[in-house]
Amino acid sequence: SAMLAAGAAHAEFPERPINMVVPFAAGGPTDNVARSLAEAMRHSLGQTVVVENKGGAGGTIGTTQVARAQPDGYSVLLMHAGFSTAPSLYKNPGYDPYKSFEPIGLVVDVPMTIIARSDFPPNNIQELADYVKKNKDKVSLANAGIGAASHLCGTMLVEALGVQLLTIPYKGTAPAMNDLLGKQVDLLCDQTTNTTQQIDSGKVKAYAVTSLQRVPTLPKLPTMDESGFKGFEVGIWHGMWVPKGTPKPVVDKLVKSLQAGLADPKFQERMKQLGATVLTADANPQALDAKVKQQVPQWAELFKKAGVEQQ
Ligand code: MLT
């Protein structure tokens, strides 16, 4: 009937569960943020948010999957700073950071930590600098693929130390951490959302944090900046996107739900425990759009300087 048709046309989004794609392995830093957020957003959406881990190629595979999904609001991407590095690192990243998505908003900002297997000889960052110079081509560094946060930080570390390291790629830093715990690999630069617990329990050796200020949850760890690497700073912002062409009312609903999720005390407490800062004031499309426009050229510049070639 006409009334039913009208009712269907005005059906409220969302009518079924939402798929949140994390372009890295389960149990890692991005996944930890996504699962807390999915739970926090469920209340305002009135629907379940299901996290799908689609790792590989530094996050570009999962990101591309969302770029190509139906623009109906049921496919959401939770990705980090690596979103803006793909155009300078890959000839065909599979998506265009400026054209393939509608931004929803910024989510959290996460500092990184430089860590090693527990029996790795150097005991501080200065000893590490000496050690890698004396053991050229022998020290291995895990990462989550070209363009991942761990790769960005690793590239800066190699630059700072002035020595090449053997890099070993994984589908996320969860499996990289497993190999670090199993002493299969020497070093990893990874977000506090994956490393805090392992550092606290002494299962890995920690050298420094990559923020300019010390991290309140890891007060004993010096910053790179105060350890003689002046200006060494990397923070991993996270954002949420939906495919280009998603209807405005659906985008608006997701923005409201993201804001409600970030305000959830449980989400805030969990992020605090993991050393992450909740970006409440920037949880909107304008702020995320501005962030991407600022970050794409900034990373392109760093890779050019570091001589990192396109894949
Ligand atoms: C992950 O979730 O595995 C990470 O964010 C990986 C990374 O970007 O280093």
GROMACS .gro file of C-alpha atoms and ligand atoms in nm:
model
  320
    1SER     CA    1   0.000   0.000   0.000
    2ALA     CA    2   0.098   0.365  -0.032
    3MET     CA    3   0.130   0.394   0.344
    4LEU     CA    4   0.361   0.094   0.369
    5ALA     CA    5   0.575   0.224   0.083
    6ALA     CA    6   0.607   0.561   0.253
    7GLY     CA    7   0.695   0.387   0.578
    8ALA     CA    8   0.966   0.181   0.407
    9ALA     CA    9   1.115   0.488   0.239
   10HIS     CA   10   1.151   0.653   0.578
   11ALA     CA   11   1.282   0.345   0.754
   12GLU     CA   12   1.535   0.449   1.011
   13PHE     CA   13   1.901   0.362   0.968
   14PRO     CA   14   2.028   0.123   1.097
   15GLU     CA   15   1.786  -0.163   1.052
   16ARG     CA   16   2.045  -0.438   1.081
   17PRO     CA   17   2.396  -0.489   1.224
   18ILE     CA   18   2.677  -0.266   1.097
   19ASN     CA   19   3.008  -0.407   0.975
   20MET     CA   20   3.314  -0.222   1.110
   21VAL     CA   21   3.623  -0.315   0.909
   22VAL     CA   22   3.960  -0.311   1.087
   23PRO     CA   23   4.232  -0.345   0.821
   24PHE     CA   24   4.467  -0.534   1.057
   25ALA     CA   25   4.474  -0.862   1.251
   26ALA     CA   26   4.248  -0.931   1.550
   27GLY     CA   27   4.383  -0.861   1.899
   28GLY     CA   28   4.609  -0.574   1.790
   29PRO     CA   29   4.603  -0.197   1.853
   30THR     CA   30   4.344  -0.095   1.590
   31ASP     CA   31   4.127  -0.392   1.683
   32ASN     CA   32   4.142  -0.297   2.053
   33VAL     CA   33   4.013   0.052   1.975
   34ALA     CA   34   3.750  -0.077   1.730
   35ARG     CA   35   3.604  -0.337   1.965
   36SER     CA   36   3.567  -0.089   2.252
   37LEU     CA   37   3.413   0.165   2.016
   38ALA     CA   38   3.180  -0.091   1.855
   39GLU     CA   39   3.044  -0.173   2.199
   40ALA     CA   40   3.009   0.196   2.289
   41MET     CA   41   2.828   0.282   1.962
   42ARG     CA   42   2.585  -0.007   1.989
   43HIS     CA   43   2.373   0.180   2.244
   44SER     CA   44   2.303   0.490   2.035
   45LEU     CA   45   2.261   0.291   1.713
   46GLY     CA   46   2.029   0.031   1.862
   47GLN     CA   47   2.213  -0.227   1.653
   48THR     CA   48   2.517  -0.447   1.693
   49VAL     CA   49   2.843  -0.329   1.538
   50VAL     CA   50   3.035  -0.634   1.415
   51VAL     CA   51   3.413  -0.597   1.380
   52GLU     CA   52   3.566  -0.763   1.073
   53ASN     CA   53   3.947  -0.800   1.061
   54LYS     CA   54   4.078  -0.771   0.709
   55GLY     CA   55   4.457  -0.742   0.738
   56GLY     CA   56   4.733  -0.717   0.481
   57ALA     CA   57   4.944  -0.471   0.281
   58GLY     CA   58   4.973  -0.215   0.560
   59GLY     CA   59   4.596  -0.179   0.591
   60THR     CA   60   4.528  -0.101   0.225
   61ILE     CA   61   4.337  -0.426   0.160
   62GLY     CA   62   4.074  -0.369   0.427
   63THR     CA   63   4.056   0.004   0.350
   64THR     CA   64   3.995  -0.074  -0.018
   65GLN     CA   65   3.722  -0.322   0.076
   66VAL     CA   66   3.526  -0.040   0.243
   67ALA     CA   67   3.598   0.204  -0.044
   68ARG     CA   68   3.427  -0.045  -0.278
   69ALA     CA   69   3.139  -0.143  -0.047
   70GLN     CA   70   2.776  -0.029  -0.089
   71PRO     CA   71   2.750   0.334   0.032
   72ASP     CA   72   2.461   0.253   0.267
   73GLY     CA   73   2.621   0.302   0.609
   74TYR     CA   74   2.648  -0.071   0.682
   75SER     CA   75   3.020  -0.079   0.595
   76VAL     CA   76   3.232   0.140   0.819
   77LEU     CA   77   3.612   0.171   0.822
   78LEU     CA   78   3.813   0.218   1.141
   79MET     CA   79   4.167   0.306   1.031
   80HIS     CA   80   4.456   0.518   1.152
   81ALA     CA   81   4.724   0.756   1.017
   82GLY     CA   82   4.823   0.489   0.763
   83PHE     CA   83   4.511   0.595   0.570
   84SER     CA   84   4.702   0.900   0.450
   85THR     CA   85   5.032   0.731   0.364
   86ALA     CA   86   4.912   0.485   0.098
   87PRO     CA   87   4.919   0.731  -0.198
   88SER     CA   88   5.291   0.795  -0.149
   89LEU     CA   89   5.380   0.432  -0.074
   90TYR     CA   90   5.174   0.235  -0.327
   91LYS     CA   91   5.134   0.291  -0.701
   92ASN     CA   92   4.784   0.143  -0.676
   93PRO     CA   93   4.667   0.161  -0.315
   94GLY     CA   94   4.311   0.071  -0.425
   95TYR     CA   95   4.153   0.388  -0.285
   96ASP     CA   96   4.193   0.765  -0.299
   97PRO     CA   97   4.210   0.924   0.049
   98TYR     CA   98   4.045   1.241  -0.089
   99LYS     CA   99   3.775   1.086  -0.308
  100SER     CA  100   3.679   0.735  -0.198
  101PHE     CA  101   3.519   0.811   0.141
  102GLU     CA  102   3.287   1.027   0.344
  103PRO     CA  103   3.468   1.115   0.669
  104ILE     CA  104   3.275   1.053   0.993
  105GLY     CA  105   3.526   1.182   1.246
  106LEU     CA  106   3.847   1.145   1.440
  107VAL     CA  107   3.846   0.887   1.720
  108VAL     CA  108   4.163   0.861   1.932
  109ASP     CA  109   4.530   0.955   1.923
  110VAL     CA  110   4.778   0.689   2.035
  111PRO     CA  111   5.148   0.722   2.123
  112MET     CA  112   5.392   0.452   2.024
  113THR     CA  113   5.657   0.261   2.214
  114ILE     CA  114   5.989   0.122   2.098
  115ILE     CA  115   6.020  -0.227   2.241
  116ALA     CA  116   6.236  -0.538   2.209
  117ARG     CA  117   6.227  -0.908   2.293
  118SER     CA  118   6.291  -0.948   2.667
  119ASP     CA  119   6.639  -1.097   2.623
  120PHE     CA  120   6.764  -0.845   2.367
  121PRO     CA  121   7.098  -0.711   2.504
  122PRO     CA  122   7.055  -0.328   2.495
  123ASN     CA  123   6.894  -0.188   2.811
  124ASN     CA  124   6.814   0.165   2.697
  125ILE     CA  125   6.781   0.362   2.377
  126GLN     CA  126   7.145   0.476   2.378
  127GLU     CA  127   7.265   0.119   2.415
  128LEU     CA  128   7.027   0.025   2.134
  129ALA     CA  129   7.180   0.292   1.909
  130ASP     CA  130   7.531   0.153   1.977
  131TYR     CA  131   7.419  -0.207   1.942
  132VAL     CA  132   7.258  -0.166   1.598
  133LYS     CA  133   7.572   0.009   1.471
  134LYS     CA  134   7.791  -0.279   1.589
  135ASN     CA  135   7.549  -0.542   1.458
  136LYS     CA  136   7.470  -0.407   1.113
  137ASP     CA  137   7.232  -0.622   0.907
  138LYS     CA  138   7.168  -0.851   1.203
  139VAL     CA  139   6.893  -0.670   1.392
  140SER     CA  140   6.535  -0.740   1.287
  141LEU     CA  141   6.236  -0.505   1.315
  142ALA     CA  142   5.878  -0.630   1.287
  143ASN     CA  143   5.601  -0.423   1.131
  144ALA     CA  144   5.245  -0.456   1.003
  145GLY     CA  145   5.336  -0.395   0.639
  146ILE     CA  146   5.429  -0.093   0.432
  147GLY     CA  147   5.228   0.208   0.548
  148ALA     CA  148   5.127   0.061   0.885
  149ALA     CA  149   5.191   0.271   1.196
  150SER     CA  150   5.471   0.035   1.296
  151HIS     CA  151   5.629   0.087   0.955
  152LEU     CA  152   5.601   0.468   0.983
  153CYS     CA  153   5.763   0.463   1.326
  154GLY     CA  154   6.019   0.206   1.210
  155THR     CA  155   6.114   0.429   0.916
  156MET     CA  156   6.168   0.721   1.155
  157LEU     CA  157   6.372   0.499   1.388
  158VAL     CA  158   6.598   0.379   1.106
  159GLU     CA  159   6.645   0.745   1.005
  160ALA     CA  160   6.726   0.844   1.364
  161LEU     CA  161   6.969   0.556   1.424
  162GLY     CA  162   7.128   0.592   1.082
  163VAL     CA  163   7.141   0.212   1.038
  164GLN     CA  164   6.929  -0.018   0.821
  165LEU     CA  165   6.734  -0.292   0.998
  166LEU     CA  166   6.591  -0.615   0.856
  167THR     CA  167   6.217  -0.554   0.842
  168ILE     CA  168   5.969  -0.838   0.876
  169PRO     CA  169   5.607  -0.766   0.775
  170TYR     CA  170   5.296  -0.913   0.944
  171LYS     CA  171   4.921  -0.865   0.894
  172GLY     CA  172   4.907  -0.659   1.209
  173THR     CA  173   5.114  -0.602   1.519
  174ALA     CA  174   4.920  -0.868   1.715
  175PRO     CA  175   5.106  -1.146   1.527
  176ALA     CA  176   5.424  -0.931   1.532
  177MET     CA  177   5.393  -0.912   1.912
  178ASN     CA  178   5.352  -1.290   1.930
  179ASP     CA  179   5.683  -1.333   1.750
  180LEU     CA  180   5.848  -1.074   1.975
  181LEU     CA  181   5.724  -1.264   2.282
  182GLY     CA  182   5.852  -1.583   2.119
  183LYS     CA  183   6.190  -1.413   2.057
  184GLN     CA  184   6.166  -1.468   1.680
  185VAL     CA  185   6.225  -1.100   1.609
  186ASP     CA  186   6.427  -0.831   1.791
  187LEU     CA  187   6.242  -0.499   1.774
  188LEU     CA  188   5.897  -0.350   1.727
  189CYS     CA  189   5.764   0.004   1.735
  190ASP     CA  190   5.399  -0.032   1.826
  191GLN     CA  191   5.109   0.164   1.972
  192THR     CA  192   5.045   0.167   2.348
  193THR     CA  193   4.701   0.018   2.272
  194ASN     CA  194   4.889  -0.307   2.207
  195THR     CA  195   5.201  -0.277   2.421
  196THR     CA  196   5.097  -0.137   2.763
  197GLN     CA  197   5.011  -0.474   2.916
  198GLN     CA  198   5.323  -0.649   2.782
  199ILE     CA  199   5.547  -0.367   2.907
  200ASP     CA  200   5.378  -0.365   3.251
  201SER     CA  201   5.422  -0.740   3.292
  202GLY     CA  202   5.786  -0.726   3.183
  203LYS     CA  203   5.734  -0.964   2.892
  204VAL     CA  204   5.906  -0.720   2.656
  205LYS     CA  205   6.185  -0.469   2.703
  206ALA     CA  206   6.072  -0.108   2.651
  207TYR     CA  207   6.307   0.176   2.551
  208ALA     CA  208   6.104   0.488   2.485
  209VAL     CA  209   5.774   0.648   2.391
  210THR     CA  210   5.731   0.851   2.072
  211SER     CA  211   5.522   1.136   2.216
  212LEU     CA  212   5.690   1.462   2.322
  213GLN     CA  213   5.549   1.421   2.675
  214ARG     CA  214   5.577   1.103   2.880
  215VAL     CA  215   5.270   0.878   2.877
  216PRO     CA  216   5.087   0.886   3.216
  217THR     CA  217   5.024   0.509   3.210
  218LEU     CA  218   5.394   0.437   3.138
  219PRO     CA  219   5.559   0.707   3.357
  220LYS     CA  220   5.903   0.543   3.374
  221LEU     CA  221   5.951   0.532   2.998
  222PRO     CA  222   6.152   0.829   2.864
  223THR     CA  223   6.046   1.003   2.545
  224MET     CA  224   6.263   0.973   2.234
  225ASP     CA  225   6.293   1.351   2.245
  226GLU     CA  226   6.444   1.354   2.595
  227SER     CA  227   6.670   1.057   2.508
  228GLY     CA  228   6.876   1.249   2.257
  229PHE     CA  229   6.650   1.215   1.953
  230LYS     CA  230   6.529   1.574   1.955
  231GLY     CA  231   6.195   1.625   1.785
  232PHE     CA  232   6.129   1.253   1.733
  233GLU     CA  233   5.751   1.246   1.751
  234VAL     CA  234   5.482   1.024   1.610
  235GLY     CA  235   5.124   0.990   1.730
  236ILE     CA  236   4.876   0.762   1.560
  237TRP     CA  237   4.540   0.931   1.508
  238HIS     CA  238   4.246   0.710   1.419
  239GLY     CA  239   3.941   0.795   1.214
  240MET     CA  240   3.613   0.652   1.092
  241TRP     CA  241   3.492   0.660   0.731
  242VAL     CA  242   3.212   0.527   0.511
  243PRO     CA  243   3.216   0.487   0.131
  244LYS     CA  244   3.170   0.796  -0.086
  245GLY     CA  245   2.805   0.854  -0.173
  246THR     CA  246   2.664   0.741   0.163
  247PRO     CA  247   2.341   0.946   0.214
  248LYS     CA  248   2.372   1.252   0.437
  249PRO     CA  249   2.113   1.137   0.698
  250VAL     CA  250   2.307   0.811   0.739
  251VAL     CA  251   2.638   0.999   0.777
  252ASP     CA  252   2.474   1.232   1.031
  253LYS     CA  253   2.346   0.936   1.232
  254LEU     CA  254   2.693   0.777   1.237
  255VAL     CA  255   2.854   1.108   1.343
  256LYS     CA  256   2.608   1.137   1.634
  257SER     CA  257   2.669   0.777   1.729
  258LEU     CA  258   3.048   0.819   1.714
  259GLN     CA  259   3.020   1.123   1.942
  260ALA     CA  260   2.799   0.929   2.184
  261GLY     CA  261   3.046   0.638   2.174
  262LEU     CA  262   3.343   0.861   2.257
  263ALA     CA  263   3.147   1.009   2.550
  264ASP     CA  264   3.079   0.663   2.695
  265PRO     CA  265   3.261   0.639   3.033
  266LYS     CA  266   3.357   0.276   2.974
  267PHE     CA  267   3.517   0.362   2.640
  268GLN     CA  268   3.700   0.656   2.798
  269GLU     CA  269   3.828   0.442   3.086
  270ARG     CA  270   3.952   0.169   2.851
  271MET     CA  271   4.133   0.418   2.627
  272LYS     CA  272   4.294   0.583   2.929
  273GLN     CA  273   4.424   0.244   3.049
  274LEU     CA  274   4.577   0.186   2.706
  275GLY     CA  275   4.744   0.529   2.690
  276ALA     CA  276   4.515   0.666   2.416
  277THR     CA  277   4.365   1.016   2.407
  278VAL     CA  278   3.999   1.039   2.306
  279LEU     CA  279   3.955   1.310   2.039
  280THR     CA  280   3.610   1.424   2.151
  281ALA     CA  281   3.627   1.773   1.999
  282ASP     CA  282   3.734   1.640   1.659
  283ALA     CA  283   3.478   1.363   1.623
  284ASN     CA  284   3.323   1.525   1.316
  285PRO     CA  285   3.365   1.509   0.934
  286GLN     CA  286   3.529   1.854   0.902
  287ALA     CA  287   3.808   1.774   1.149
  288LEU     CA  288   3.886   1.437   0.988
  289ASP     CA  289   3.880   1.588   0.638
  290ALA     CA  290   4.125   1.860   0.749
  291LYS     CA  291   4.348   1.600   0.915
  292VAL     CA  292   4.375   1.391   0.597
  293LYS     CA  293   4.450   1.699   0.384
  294GLN     CA  294   4.728   1.797   0.623
  295GLN     CA  295   4.871   1.445   0.665
  296VAL     CA  296   4.891   1.318   0.304
  297PRO     CA  297   5.157   1.573   0.197
  298GLN     CA  298   5.337   1.556   0.532
  299TRP     CA  299   5.400   1.181   0.506
  300ALA     CA  300   5.487   1.207   0.135
  301GLU     CA  301   5.762   1.451   0.238
  302LEU     CA  302   5.898   1.217   0.508
  303PHE     CA  303   5.912   0.918   0.272
  304LYS     CA  304   6.084   1.124   0.006
  305LYS     CA  305   6.349   1.234   0.257
  306ALA     CA  306   6.393   0.877   0.385
  307GLY     CA  307   6.422   0.745   0.029
  308VAL     CA  308   6.129   0.503   0.073
  309GLU     CA  309   6.020   0.382  -0.270
  310GLN     CA  310   5.668   0.322  -0.399
  311GLN     CA  311   5.555  -0.041  -0.411
  312MLT     C1  312   4.734  -0.312   1.405
  312MLT     O1  313   4.620  -0.298   1.446
  312MLT     O2  314   4.785  -0.423   1.385
  312MLT     C2  315   4.819  -0.191   1.387
  312MLT     O3  316   4.755  -0.072   1.393
  312MLT     C3  317   4.932  -0.215   1.301
  312MLT     C4  318   5.015  -0.097   1.265
  312MLT     O4  319   4.963  -0.010   1.196
  312MLT     O5  320   5.131  -0.094   1.301
   0.00000   0.00000   0.00000
